[in-house]
Short mmCIF file of C-alpha atoms in Angstrom, two decimals:
data_model
loop_
_atom_site.label_atom_id
_atom_site.label_comp_id
_atom_site.label_asym_id
_atom_site.label_seq_id
_atom_site.Cartn_x
_atom_site.Cartn_y
_atom_site.Cartn_z
CA MET A 1 0.04 -0.02 0.00
CA ILE A 2 0.96 3.64 0.33
CA SER A 3 2.93 3.67 -2.81
CA ALA A 4 0.44 5.00 -5.15
CA ARG A 5 2.50 8.00 -6.25
CA VAL A 6 1.63 9.23 -9.67
CA SER A 7 4.50 9.71 -12.18
CA GLN A 8 2.22 11.80 -14.55
CA LEU A 9 -0.38 14.34 -13.41
CA ARG A 10 -3.23 15.13 -15.79
CA SER A 11 -3.85 18.82 -16.47
CA ALA A 12 -7.41 18.45 -15.29
CA TYR A 13 -9.39 16.32 -13.03
CA PRO A 14 -13.12 16.12 -12.28
CA LEU A 15 -12.23 16.21 -8.64
CA VAL A 16 -9.31 17.47 -6.76
CA VAL A 17 -9.04 16.64 -2.93
CA VAL A 18 -6.63 18.82 -0.88
CA GLY A 19 -5.27 16.60 1.97
CA ALA A 20 -5.08 12.88 2.07
CA GLY A 21 -5.89 12.45 5.77
CA PRO A 22 -8.98 10.71 7.18
CA ALA A 23 -11.24 13.26 5.64
CA GLY A 24 -9.54 13.34 2.27
CA MET A 25 -9.49 9.54 1.91
CA ALA A 26 -13.09 9.21 2.71
CA ALA A 27 -14.12 12.20 0.53
CA ALA A 28 -12.21 10.62 -2.36
CA LEU A 29 -13.93 7.34 -1.80
CA GLY A 30 -17.38 8.79 -1.58
CA ALA A 31 -16.71 10.74 -4.86
CA THR A 32 -15.48 7.69 -6.84
CA GLU A 33 -18.13 5.51 -5.45
CA ALA A 34 -20.67 8.03 -6.68
CA GLY A 35 -19.13 7.71 -10.31
CA SER A 36 -16.80 10.70 -10.33
CA ALA A 37 -13.28 9.69 -11.51
CA PRO A 38 -10.39 10.08 -11.80
CA VAL A 39 -9.94 11.86 -8.44
CA LEU A 40 -6.62 13.58 -7.63
CA MET A 41 -5.56 13.64 -3.90
CA ILE A 42 -2.80 15.90 -2.91
CA ASP A 43 -0.80 15.68 0.46
CA ARG A 44 2.26 17.26 1.66
CA GLU A 45 3.46 14.28 3.64
CA PRO A 46 5.41 11.42 2.01
CA GLU A 47 2.36 9.11 2.40
CA PRO A 48 -1.45 9.45 2.74
CA GLY A 49 -3.18 8.75 6.02
CA GLY A 50 -2.62 12.21 7.81
CA ILE A 51 -2.47 12.13 11.41
CA LEU A 52 -3.57 8.54 11.66
CA ASN A 53 -0.19 7.41 10.74
CA GLN A 54 1.26 8.73 14.00
CA CYS A 55 -1.78 7.80 16.17
CA ILE A 56 -0.56 4.28 16.79
CA HIS A 57 -2.84 3.68 19.79
CA THR A 58 -6.13 1.85 19.63
CA GLY A 59 -9.65 3.30 19.79
CA PHE A 60 -10.41 4.13 16.20
CA GLY A 61 -13.20 2.69 14.06
CA LEU A 62 -15.61 1.65 16.88
CA HIS A 63 -18.59 3.33 15.05
CA HIS A 64 -17.38 2.93 11.42
CA PHE A 65 -15.89 -0.65 11.39
CA LYS A 66 -17.50 -1.87 14.67
CA GLU A 67 -14.09 -2.77 15.91
CA GLU A 68 -11.29 -1.21 17.71
CA LEU A 69 -8.48 -0.26 15.39
CA THR A 70 -5.14 1.63 15.76
CA GLY A 71 -4.80 4.72 13.54
CA PRO A 72 -2.48 3.14 11.07
CA GLU A 73 -4.88 0.12 10.63
CA TYR A 74 -7.76 2.59 10.17
CA ALA A 75 -5.84 4.46 7.40
CA GLN A 76 -4.77 1.38 5.71
CA ARG A 77 -8.39 -0.06 5.44
CA TYR A 78 -9.25 3.25 3.62
CA LEU A 79 -6.31 3.23 1.38
CA GLU A 80 -7.02 -0.38 0.18
CA SER A 81 -10.47 0.70 -0.87
CA LEU A 82 -9.13 3.69 -2.53
CA LEU A 83 -6.54 1.92 -4.47
CA GLU A 84 -9.39 -0.20 -6.02
CA HIS A 85 -10.66 3.08 -7.69
CA ASP A 86 -9.25 5.50 -10.26
CA ILE A 87 -7.40 7.72 -8.01
CA ASP A 88 -4.10 9.53 -8.38
CA ILE A 89 -2.31 10.45 -5.17
CA SER A 90 0.46 13.13 -5.35
CA THR A 91 2.46 13.06 -2.04
CA ASP A 92 5.19 15.43 -0.86
CA SER A 93 3.12 18.08 -2.58
CA ASP A 94 2.10 21.45 -1.07
CA VAL A 95 -1.02 23.12 -2.44
CA VAL A 96 -0.06 26.76 -2.56
CA ASP A 97 -3.14 28.25 -4.23
CA VAL A 98 -6.79 27.42 -5.19
CA ASP A 99 -8.39 30.12 -7.11
CA ARG A 100 -11.95 31.05 -7.94
CA GLU A 101 -12.01 29.26 -11.25
CA ARG A 102 -11.02 25.99 -9.15
CA ARG A 103 -7.58 25.95 -10.51
CA VAL A 104 -5.26 24.14 -8.01
CA THR A 105 -1.60 24.95 -7.90
CA LEU A 106 0.74 22.46 -6.16
CA MET A 107 4.53 22.39 -5.67
CA SER A 108 6.41 19.22 -5.36
CA PRO A 109 9.84 17.67 -5.96
CA ASP A 110 8.26 15.31 -8.55
CA HIS A 111 6.22 17.71 -10.36
CA GLY A 112 7.66 21.09 -9.79
CA VAL A 113 4.96 23.87 -9.82
CA ARG A 114 1.76 22.64 -11.62
CA THR A 115 -1.67 24.09 -12.02
CA ILE A 116 -4.50 21.65 -12.34
CA SER A 117 -8.18 22.43 -13.30
CA ALA A 118 -10.76 20.88 -11.11
CA GLY A 119 -14.42 20.26 -11.70
CA ALA A 120 -14.90 20.48 -7.98
CA VAL A 121 -12.48 20.94 -5.07
CA LEU A 122 -12.69 19.20 -1.76
CA LEU A 123 -10.97 20.99 1.07
CA CYS A 124 -9.81 18.38 3.60
CA MET A 125 -6.78 20.22 5.17
CA GLY A 126 -7.51 19.19 8.77
CA ALA A 127 -6.34 21.31 11.79
CA ARG A 128 -3.06 22.45 13.36
CA GLU A 129 -2.36 22.39 17.06
CA ARG A 130 -2.28 25.52 19.18
CA THR A 131 1.18 26.39 20.41
CA ARG A 132 2.73 27.91 23.45
CA GLY A 133 2.35 31.27 21.73
CA ALA A 134 -1.47 30.95 21.56
CA ILE A 135 -1.63 31.13 25.43
CA ARG A 136 1.36 33.25 25.93
CA ILE A 137 3.22 31.38 28.71
CA PRO A 138 5.77 33.68 30.17
CA GLY A 139 9.40 32.77 30.58
CA THR A 140 12.44 31.96 28.30
CA ARG A 141 12.40 30.34 24.99
CA PRO A 142 14.41 27.22 25.36
CA ALA A 143 14.39 23.93 23.34
CA GLY A 144 11.93 21.18 24.73
CA VAL A 145 8.77 23.09 24.54
CA MET A 146 6.56 21.56 21.74
CA THR A 147 3.12 20.44 21.05
CA ALA A 148 1.95 16.97 21.94
CA GLY A 149 1.35 16.09 18.24
CA THR A 150 4.93 17.02 17.44
CA ALA A 151 6.23 14.83 20.31
CA GLN A 152 3.99 12.10 18.87
CA LYS A 153 5.45 12.37 15.44
CA LEU A 154 9.02 12.40 16.87
CA VAL A 155 8.39 9.22 18.98
CA ASN A 156 6.03 7.24 16.63
CA LEU A 157 7.38 8.01 13.22
CA LEU A 158 10.87 9.44 13.48
CA GLY A 159 12.20 7.45 16.38
CA TYR A 160 13.34 10.27 18.69
CA LEU A 161 12.53 10.81 22.30
CA PRO A 162 11.80 14.58 23.05
CA GLY A 163 13.37 14.41 26.51
CA ARG A 164 13.89 12.47 29.68
CA ARG A 165 11.49 14.21 32.11
CA ALA A 166 8.32 15.84 30.77
CA VAL A 167 5.54 18.02 31.98
CA ILE A 168 2.16 18.00 29.96
CA LEU A 169 0.02 21.12 29.88
CA GLY A 170 -3.65 20.35 28.87
CA SER A 171 -5.63 17.23 29.56
CA GLY A 172 -7.27 16.79 26.04
CA ASP A 173 -7.06 13.33 24.59
CA ILE A 174 -3.79 14.02 22.77
CA GLY A 175 -2.09 15.11 26.03
CA LEU A 176 -3.37 12.06 27.82
CA ILE A 177 -2.37 9.71 25.04
CA MET A 178 1.10 11.21 25.00
CA ALA A 179 1.54 10.95 28.83
CA ARG A 180 1.07 7.16 28.33
CA ARG A 181 3.19 6.94 25.20
CA LEU A 182 6.22 8.69 26.69
CA THR A 183 5.83 6.57 29.84
CA LEU A 184 5.96 3.46 27.79
CA GLU A 185 9.16 4.62 26.18
CA GLY A 186 10.95 5.31 29.34
CA VAL A 187 10.34 9.03 29.73
CA GLU A 188 9.35 10.16 33.18
CA VAL A 189 6.09 12.11 33.11
CA CYS A 190 5.84 14.46 36.09
CA GLY A 191 2.28 15.29 35.65
CA VAL A 192 -0.58 16.56 33.56
CA PHE A 193 -1.84 20.03 34.28
CA GLU A 194 -5.29 21.36 33.40
CA ILE A 195 -6.46 24.85 33.94
CA MET A 196 -10.15 23.77 33.93
CA PRO A 197 -11.67 22.18 37.07
CA HIS A 198 -12.58 19.17 35.04
CA PRO A 199 -10.50 17.02 32.67
CA ASN A 200 -10.74 17.73 28.87
CA GLY A 201 -10.20 14.11 27.64
CA LEU A 202 -12.54 11.12 27.74
CA SER A 203 -12.67 9.40 31.13
CA ARG A 204 -11.44 6.15 29.66
CA ASN A 205 -8.26 8.02 28.71
CA ILE A 206 -7.77 9.35 32.20
CA VAL A 207 -8.10 5.58 33.44
CA GLN A 208 -5.91 3.84 30.90
CA CYS A 209 -3.42 6.64 30.27
CA LEU A 210 -2.94 8.16 33.68
CA HIS A 211 -4.22 5.92 36.36
CA ASP A 212 -2.72 2.76 34.96
CA PHE A 213 0.74 4.46 35.24
CA ASP A 214 0.17 6.59 38.41
CA ILE A 215 0.65 9.82 36.43
CA PRO A 216 -0.82 12.66 38.59
CA LEU A 217 -3.44 14.96 37.01
CA HIS A 218 -3.61 18.50 38.56
CA LEU A 219 -6.96 20.27 37.77
CA SER A 220 -7.35 23.98 38.03
CA THR A 221 -3.58 24.21 37.74
CA THR A 222 -1.40 25.81 34.93
CA VAL A 223 2.04 26.47 33.82
CA VAL A 224 2.89 30.07 34.68
CA GLU A 225 6.69 30.33 33.69
CA ILE A 226 9.25 28.29 31.65
CA HIS A 227 12.84 28.42 32.70
CA GLY A 228 16.04 27.50 31.01
CA SER A 229 18.50 29.07 28.56
CA ASP A 230 19.21 26.39 25.91
CA ARG A 231 16.97 23.59 27.08
CA VAL A 232 14.02 23.59 29.47
CA GLU A 233 15.39 23.27 33.05
CA ARG A 234 12.12 23.67 34.94
CA VAL A 235 8.71 25.11 34.72
CA THR A 236 6.58 26.92 37.44
CA VAL A 237 3.06 25.76 37.91
CA ALA A 238 0.31 27.42 40.04
CA PRO A 239 -3.31 26.76 40.99
CA VAL A 240 -5.90 29.15 39.44
CA ASP A 241 -9.00 30.74 41.01
CA GLU A 242 -12.57 30.45 39.60
CA GLU A 243 -11.78 33.08 37.02
CA THR A 244 -8.71 30.94 35.93
CA TRP A 245 -6.34 33.57 37.36
CA PRO A 246 -3.09 31.90 38.73
CA CYS A 247 -2.55 32.18 42.59
CA LEU A 248 1.13 32.96 42.30
CA ASP A 249 1.67 32.68 46.06
CA LYS A 250 0.92 29.06 45.82
CA ALA A 251 3.21 28.34 42.79
CA TRP A 252 5.84 25.61 42.84
CA ASP A 253 8.60 24.48 40.54
CA ILE A 254 9.06 21.27 38.71
CA ALA A 255 12.39 20.21 37.24
CA CYS A 256 12.01 18.93 33.69
CA ASP A 257 13.58 19.02 30.31
CA THR A 258 10.38 18.90 28.22
CA LEU A 259 6.99 20.72 28.12
CA LEU A 260 4.30 19.40 26.04
CA VAL A 261 1.37 21.58 25.30
CA SER A 262 -1.91 19.96 24.32
CA ILE A 263 -4.18 22.95 24.32
CA GLY A 264 -6.52 22.49 21.37
CA LEU A 265 -6.69 22.50 17.71
CA ILE A 266 -7.35 25.24 15.11
CA PRO A 267 -8.85 24.36 11.51
CA GLU A 268 -6.16 25.10 8.92
CA ASN A 269 -7.93 27.53 6.64
CA GLU A 270 -5.25 29.53 4.75
CA LEU A 271 -6.52 28.16 1.45
CA SER A 272 -10.22 28.76 2.52
CA LEU A 273 -9.28 32.42 3.02
CA THR A 274 -7.50 32.72 -0.17
CA LEU A 275 -10.63 31.36 -1.82
CA GLY A 276 -12.70 33.97 0.10
CA LEU A 277 -14.94 31.33 1.65
CA ARG A 278 -17.34 32.61 4.32
CA ILE A 279 -15.94 31.49 7.63
CA ASP A 280 -18.19 30.76 10.63
CA PRO A 281 -16.64 32.62 13.64
CA LEU A 282 -17.89 29.97 15.92
CA THR A 283 -16.24 26.95 14.28
CA GLN A 284 -13.39 29.06 12.71
CA GLY A 285 -14.03 26.86 9.60
CA PRO A 286 -15.85 27.44 6.38
CA GLU A 287 -19.59 27.64 6.59
CA VAL A 288 -21.27 24.57 4.82
CA ASP A 289 -24.59 23.71 3.69
CA SER A 290 -26.16 20.20 4.34
CA THR A 291 -24.16 18.85 1.35
CA MET A 292 -20.86 20.14 2.76
CA HIS A 293 -20.88 22.85 -0.03
CA THR A 294 -19.02 26.00 0.97
CA SER A 295 -20.05 29.56 0.06
CA ARG A 296 -18.13 29.17 -3.20
CA GLU A 297 -19.56 27.23 -6.12
CA GLY A 298 -17.96 23.76 -6.60
CA VAL A 299 -15.93 24.02 -3.45
CA PHE A 300 -16.78 21.47 -0.72
CA ALA A 301 -15.11 20.89 2.74
CA ALA A 302 -15.08 18.06 5.43
CA GLY A 303 -13.30 17.09 8.48
CA ASN A 304 -11.37 19.14 11.00
CA VAL A 305 -10.98 21.91 8.48
CA VAL A 306 -14.78 22.65 9.00
CA HIS A 307 -14.95 22.07 12.82
CA ILE A 308 -12.87 19.98 15.31
CA HIS A 309 -14.18 16.47 15.70
CA ASP A 310 -13.55 14.14 18.72
CA ILE A 311 -13.36 10.98 16.81
CA VAL A 312 -12.26 10.00 13.31
CA ASP A 313 -15.28 7.89 12.60
CA TYR A 314 -17.45 11.15 12.42
CA VAL A 315 -14.68 12.75 10.12
CA SER A 316 -15.19 9.83 7.58
CA GLN A 317 -18.97 9.99 7.79
CA GLU A 318 -18.92 13.72 7.19
CA ALA A 319 -16.30 13.45 4.35
CA LEU A 320 -18.08 10.58 2.59
CA LEU A 321 -21.07 12.92 2.25
CA ALA A 322 -18.82 15.72 0.95
CA GLY A 323 -17.38 13.27 -1.67
CA ARG A 324 -20.69 12.23 -2.89
CA SER A 325 -21.94 15.79 -3.10
CA ALA A 326 -18.89 16.91 -5.11
CA ALA A 327 -19.52 14.00 -7.52
CA ALA A 328 -23.11 15.25 -7.79
CA PHE A 329 -21.94 18.68 -8.49
CA VAL A 330 -19.59 17.54 -11.29
CA SER A 331 -22.41 15.62 -12.92
CA ARG A 332 -24.83 18.52 -12.36
CA ARG A 333 -27.17 16.58 -10.04
CA MET A 334 -27.01 18.71 -7.10
CA PRO A 335 -30.17 18.67 -4.94
CA PRO A 336 -32.10 21.92 -4.48
CA ALA A 337 -30.50 24.52 -2.19
CA ASP A 338 -31.08 24.45 1.60
CA ASN A 339 -33.99 26.56 2.87
CA ILE A 340 -33.43 26.77 6.56
CA ARG A 341 -30.61 28.44 8.54
CA LEU A 342 -29.71 26.80 11.80
CA LEU A 343 -29.08 29.25 14.77
CA PRO A 344 -26.94 28.16 17.79
CA GLY A 345 -29.05 29.18 20.88
CA ASP A 346 -28.74 28.36 24.64
CA ASN A 347 -25.61 26.33 25.54
CA VAL A 348 -24.77 25.58 21.86
CA ALA A 349 -21.23 26.73 20.95
CA TYR A 350 -21.85 26.01 17.27
CA CYS A 351 -23.54 23.59 14.84
CA VAL A 352 -22.63 22.03 11.50
CA PRO A 353 -23.97 22.17 8.78
CA GLN A 354 -25.13 25.81 9.21
CA THR A 355 -28.02 25.40 6.91
CA ILE A 356 -30.42 22.41 6.15
CA SER A 357 -33.11 21.50 3.93
CA THR A 358 -36.78 20.48 4.73
CA ASP A 359 -36.80 17.63 2.23
CA ARG A 360 -33.78 15.53 3.16
CA GLU A 361 -32.41 13.45 6.04
CA HIS A 362 -29.61 15.31 7.95
CA THR A 363 -27.10 14.65 10.56
CA ILE A 364 -26.33 17.80 12.62
CA TYR A 365 -23.28 17.98 14.71
CA LEU A 366 -23.01 20.48 17.64
CA ARG A 367 -20.99 21.16 20.66
CA VAL A 368 -22.24 22.58 24.00
CA ARG A 369 -20.58 25.32 26.02
CA HIS A 370 -20.98 23.75 29.37
CA PRO A 371 -21.79 20.46 30.98
CA LEU A 372 -25.26 19.16 31.72
CA GLU A 373 -26.26 15.97 33.46
CA GLU A 374 -29.77 15.59 32.16
CA SER A 375 -30.67 17.71 29.20
CA LEU A 376 -33.15 18.27 26.41
CA LEU A 377 -32.18 19.29 22.85
CA ARG A 378 -34.85 21.49 21.31
CA LEU A 379 -35.06 22.43 17.64
CA GLY A 380 -37.26 25.51 17.36
CA ASP A 381 -40.79 24.24 18.32
CA VAL A 382 -40.69 21.26 15.80
CA TYR A 383 -38.46 18.71 17.49
CA GLU A 384 -37.24 17.69 20.95
CA ARG A 385 -34.83 14.92 22.23
CA LYS A 386 -33.74 13.92 25.67
CA LEU A 387 -29.98 13.59 26.04
CA ARG A 388 -28.35 11.42 28.80
CA TYR A 389 -25.54 13.98 29.44
CA VAL A 390 -23.67 16.51 27.46
CA VAL A 391 -20.06 17.88 27.98
CA PRO A 392 -18.07 20.32 25.65
CA GLY A 393 -15.46 17.60 24.90
CA GLU A 394 -17.98 15.31 23.34
CA MET A 395 -19.77 16.35 20.10
CA VAL A 396 -23.58 15.81 20.07
CA SER A 397 -24.90 14.32 16.76
CA LEU A 398 -28.49 14.58 15.83
CA LYS A 399 -30.11 12.58 13.05
CA LEU A 400 -33.06 14.31 11.50
CA ARG A 401 -35.41 12.23 9.43
CA PRO A 402 -37.10 14.05 6.52
CA GLY A 403 -40.71 14.11 8.06
CA VAL A 404 -39.54 15.88 11.16
CA LEU A 405 -39.59 19.34 9.51
CA ASP A 406 -42.75 18.77 7.51
CA ARG A 407 -44.68 21.23 9.77
CA PHE A 408 -42.00 23.86 9.70
CA HIS A 409 -42.51 26.72 7.25
CA GLY A 410 -39.94 29.34 8.44
CA ASP A 411 -36.46 30.01 7.25
CA ALA A 412 -34.41 29.69 10.49
CA LEU A 413 -34.44 27.28 13.31
CA ARG A 414 -32.92 27.70 16.71
CA ILE A 415 -31.10 24.95 18.55
CA ASP A 416 -31.05 24.96 22.31
CA ILE A 417 -29.64 22.46 24.86
CA LEU A 418 -31.61 23.02 28.08
CA PRO A 419 -31.43 21.47 31.54
CA ARG A 420 -34.10 18.85 32.18
CA GLU A 421 -35.74 17.87 35.37
CA GLU A 422 -35.10 14.27 36.43
CA ASP A 423 -38.02 11.99 35.27
CA MET B 1 -26.81 1.69 46.35
CA PRO B 2 -27.70 -0.86 49.05
CA ALA B 3 -26.67 -0.21 52.70
CA ALA B 4 -23.06 -1.27 53.19
CA ILE B 5 -22.62 -4.62 54.58
CA ASP B 6 -19.80 -4.45 57.09
CA ASP B 7 -17.63 -7.32 55.92
CA HIS B 8 -18.30 -6.80 52.13
CA ALA B 9 -15.77 -4.81 50.10
CA PHE B 10 -16.98 -2.46 47.39
CA THR B 11 -14.41 -1.52 44.65
CA HIS B 12 -15.08 1.13 41.91
CA TYR B 13 -13.80 0.99 38.25
CA LEU B 14 -14.32 3.30 35.32
CA CYS B 15 -15.17 1.25 32.21
CA ILE B 16 -12.75 1.71 29.36
CA GLY B 17 -14.78 -0.23 26.86
CA CYS B 18 -16.20 2.73 25.00
CA PRO B 19 -16.47 6.68 25.40
CA LEU B 20 -19.41 6.50 27.78
CA GLY B 21 -17.17 5.71 30.68
CA CYS B 22 -19.66 3.92 33.04
CA ARG B 23 -18.84 3.99 36.69
CA LEU B 24 -18.75 0.45 37.89
CA GLU B 25 -19.00 -1.07 41.27
CA VAL B 26 -17.91 -4.61 42.21
CA GLU B 27 -19.14 -6.02 45.63
CA GLU B 28 -17.08 -8.61 47.14
CA GLY B 29 -17.92 -11.09 49.93
CA THR B 30 -15.66 -12.29 52.60
CA GLU B 31 -14.32 -15.18 50.53
CA HIS B 32 -13.25 -12.70 47.82
CA ASP B 33 -16.18 -13.95 45.84
CA ILE B 34 -17.99 -11.43 43.61
CA ILE B 35 -21.48 -10.90 44.92
CA GLU B 36 -22.74 -8.31 42.41
CA ILE B 37 -21.58 -5.97 39.76
CA ARG B 38 -23.39 -2.67 39.31
CA GLY B 39 -23.28 0.49 37.08
CA PHE B 40 -22.78 -1.01 33.61
CA ALA B 41 -24.73 0.09 30.53
CA CYS B 42 -24.02 -3.06 28.53
CA GLN B 43 -22.62 -6.57 28.88
CA LYS B 44 -19.12 -5.53 27.90
CA GLY B 45 -19.08 -3.25 31.02
CA LYS B 46 -20.12 -6.12 33.17
CA GLU B 47 -17.42 -8.26 31.79
CA PHE B 48 -14.82 -5.53 32.16
CA ALA B 49 -15.63 -4.98 35.78
CA GLU B 50 -15.21 -8.79 36.41
CA ARG B 51 -11.95 -9.00 34.48
CA GLU B 52 -10.61 -5.72 35.97
CA HIS B 53 -11.24 -7.07 39.36
CA THR B 54 -9.74 -10.48 39.09
CA ASP B 55 -7.23 -10.29 36.14
CA PRO B 56 -6.82 -6.77 34.79
CA ARG B 57 -5.64 -6.77 31.12
CA ARG B 58 -4.73 -4.12 28.48
CA MET B 59 -4.05 -3.98 24.78
CA LEU B 60 -0.61 -2.59 24.19
CA ALA B 61 0.10 -0.42 21.10
CA THR B 62 3.76 0.80 20.75
CA THR B 63 6.58 0.77 18.13
CA VAL B 64 9.65 -1.26 17.34
CA GLY B 65 12.54 -0.15 15.26
CA ILE B 66 12.68 -1.20 11.50
CA GLU B 67 15.42 -1.13 9.01
CA GLY B 68 15.12 -0.46 5.32
CA ALA B 69 11.81 1.40 5.43
CA ARG B 70 10.64 4.94 4.98
CA TRP B 71 10.31 5.56 8.75
CA PRO B 72 12.66 4.17 11.33
CA ARG B 73 9.77 3.00 13.53
CA LEU B 74 7.13 0.27 13.03
CA PRO B 75 3.88 0.53 14.74
CA VAL B 76 2.88 -2.77 16.51
CA LYS B 77 0.34 -3.97 19.08
CA THR B 78 -0.51 -7.06 21.20
CA ARG B 79 -2.82 -9.36 19.17
CA THR B 80 -5.11 -9.64 22.31
CA GLU B 81 -4.99 -8.05 25.74
CA ILE B 82 -2.04 -8.93 28.04
CA PRO B 83 -1.87 -8.72 31.90
CA LYS B 84 -1.75 -5.08 32.85
CA ASP B 85 1.28 -5.75 35.11
CA LEU B 86 3.28 -7.00 32.12
CA VAL B 87 2.76 -3.83 29.98
CA LEU B 88 5.92 -1.88 31.00
CA ASP B 89 8.17 -5.08 30.91
CA LEU B 90 6.90 -5.93 27.39
CA CYS B 91 7.76 -2.30 26.32
CA ARG B 92 11.13 -2.63 27.70
CA SER B 93 11.84 -5.83 25.97
CA LEU B 94 10.54 -4.46 22.67
CA ARG B 95 13.18 -1.80 22.75
CA GLU B 96 15.62 -4.58 21.72
CA VAL B 97 13.66 -5.63 18.64
CA THR B 98 14.39 -4.35 15.26
CA ALA B 99 12.14 -5.45 12.13
CA ARG B 100 13.37 -5.45 8.54
CA ALA B 101 11.21 -4.01 5.70
CA PRO B 102 8.99 -5.15 3.96
CA VAL B 103 6.42 -5.83 6.66
CA ARG B 104 2.71 -6.53 6.07
CA LEU B 105 -0.05 -5.51 8.30
CA GLY B 106 -0.80 -8.22 10.81
CA GLU B 107 2.59 -9.93 10.39
CA VAL B 108 4.00 -11.28 13.70
CA VAL B 109 6.95 -9.33 14.71
CA VAL B 110 7.61 -11.12 18.08
CA ALA B 111 5.79 -14.49 18.74
CA ASN B 112 4.68 -15.41 22.19
CA ALA B 113 5.89 -12.20 23.77
CA LEU B 114 7.21 -12.72 27.39
CA ASP B 115 5.64 -16.20 27.34
CA THR B 116 2.19 -14.68 27.51
CA GLY B 117 1.06 -16.61 24.57
CA VAL B 118 0.19 -13.33 22.80
CA ASP B 119 2.02 -12.32 19.56
CA ILE B 120 3.09 -8.79 18.73
CA VAL B 121 1.86 -7.85 15.23
CA ALA B 122 2.53 -4.94 12.75
CA THR B 123 -0.34 -2.51 12.50
CA ARG B 124 0.55 -1.30 9.01
CA ASP B 125 2.25 -2.32 5.87
CA MET B 126 5.84 -0.97 5.74
CA PRO B 127 7.36 -1.33 2.28
CA GLU B 128 10.97 -1.09 1.53
CA ALA B 129 12.14 2.43 1.06
#
């Protein structure tokens, strides 16, 4: 597998997919299965698979394949399906421009600078990690401060240990996974620090990544200073008050040579901005309709570039839809435009897609702002559903069958997630 | 929860079977016999609690060195779960292992690791560079 590099690029493809990670692979598959071929996938890494290649832990595919796979296994299953279709993959290739006539310019050692015309473009660029700079940790700027994902690439693909004694800031799943990973490779992990009063990752990861190895988790505590001239020598940590202000009188120092930050992801939308796509300020990704069509004709988007997903299975599902839609666009079989705008209301941080149609089945993804034990999802006054519990770290998905909106004749629907009295 | 019976022990676990994270309780009698398991949302949770109480096991996913491939590391995993206590020992022993490209997904990299009866298998194809 993974050696499907093309020696010759065509000058035009019905479909060009930017990014060959989980979203790009599922989108390409969706498009070819819907009859659109050939498809060109472009990725800047030496092989397709995206972040899955370095996520060697298990936990992928429970929804999609009904079994628990590692990241590389999940990627390989998709690639094997892809290679049965007419798909060209251009690796080691950076897409430097997509213009409004859907001309995609790439740059690579194999092909030089090439501009390719696309019938439709699928944006599947994924996300980047927030760095130390994003939260402005004071102190010096020594080596040894990096994102959890960078450390993951160093350890799992490139075979380097980032240090000998590490502190991890942020209790998101990537931070927790890396706490275990470093421990398994013989790095001492002094602790995971989380500014919020509750952990950010799944509870199963708290158990199997931290408890299993006696790694302490310090809630309501953050890193307030980094020390060291060439290399990290120590960090200062301090508890925070209810407004997350550090209580410096209670600060303490931890000797370490490495600080991993795992403090969230940002959709990677440079190309979307170049294209002038409408960006939703809530998701920081392109606005999409119920077919994953963006605000520019013939440009579709899916995966973490649209909004940050918790699990890859949902990325695949969303991208499959985007791929099918792009194929429909190319063959001029697009369904009628959406007629309802969704408005995030009480306790809804965002929802995707931003518009829906009354005559189709939809899956709406949304994220809450704060946790609720027993809650009620309300869609205007046309639909209600009880939810067991909601937390910001876990996306809520809502499947809407076509009949549900029959009685609705407006053009905007508000989504609220409200507290519910115990039954 | 029932009124605590003085000589019964109650142990709590958090299920790692899926993202739900059920809070499980195992009630144990005086002979270390399991009286009842509570808190699970599915059969997998009940089985996890029983296993976690008597013989905790984990999957291990890690890497070994590989020569002649695009990357210097090959991702591997235990084919099935191994006793939790052996996870770190197994990792230590795998640091001495170097595979040779090409390797196919599912290929055995180490057979019967640490005499557990469990094989270590590659989790991806790794062609020759």
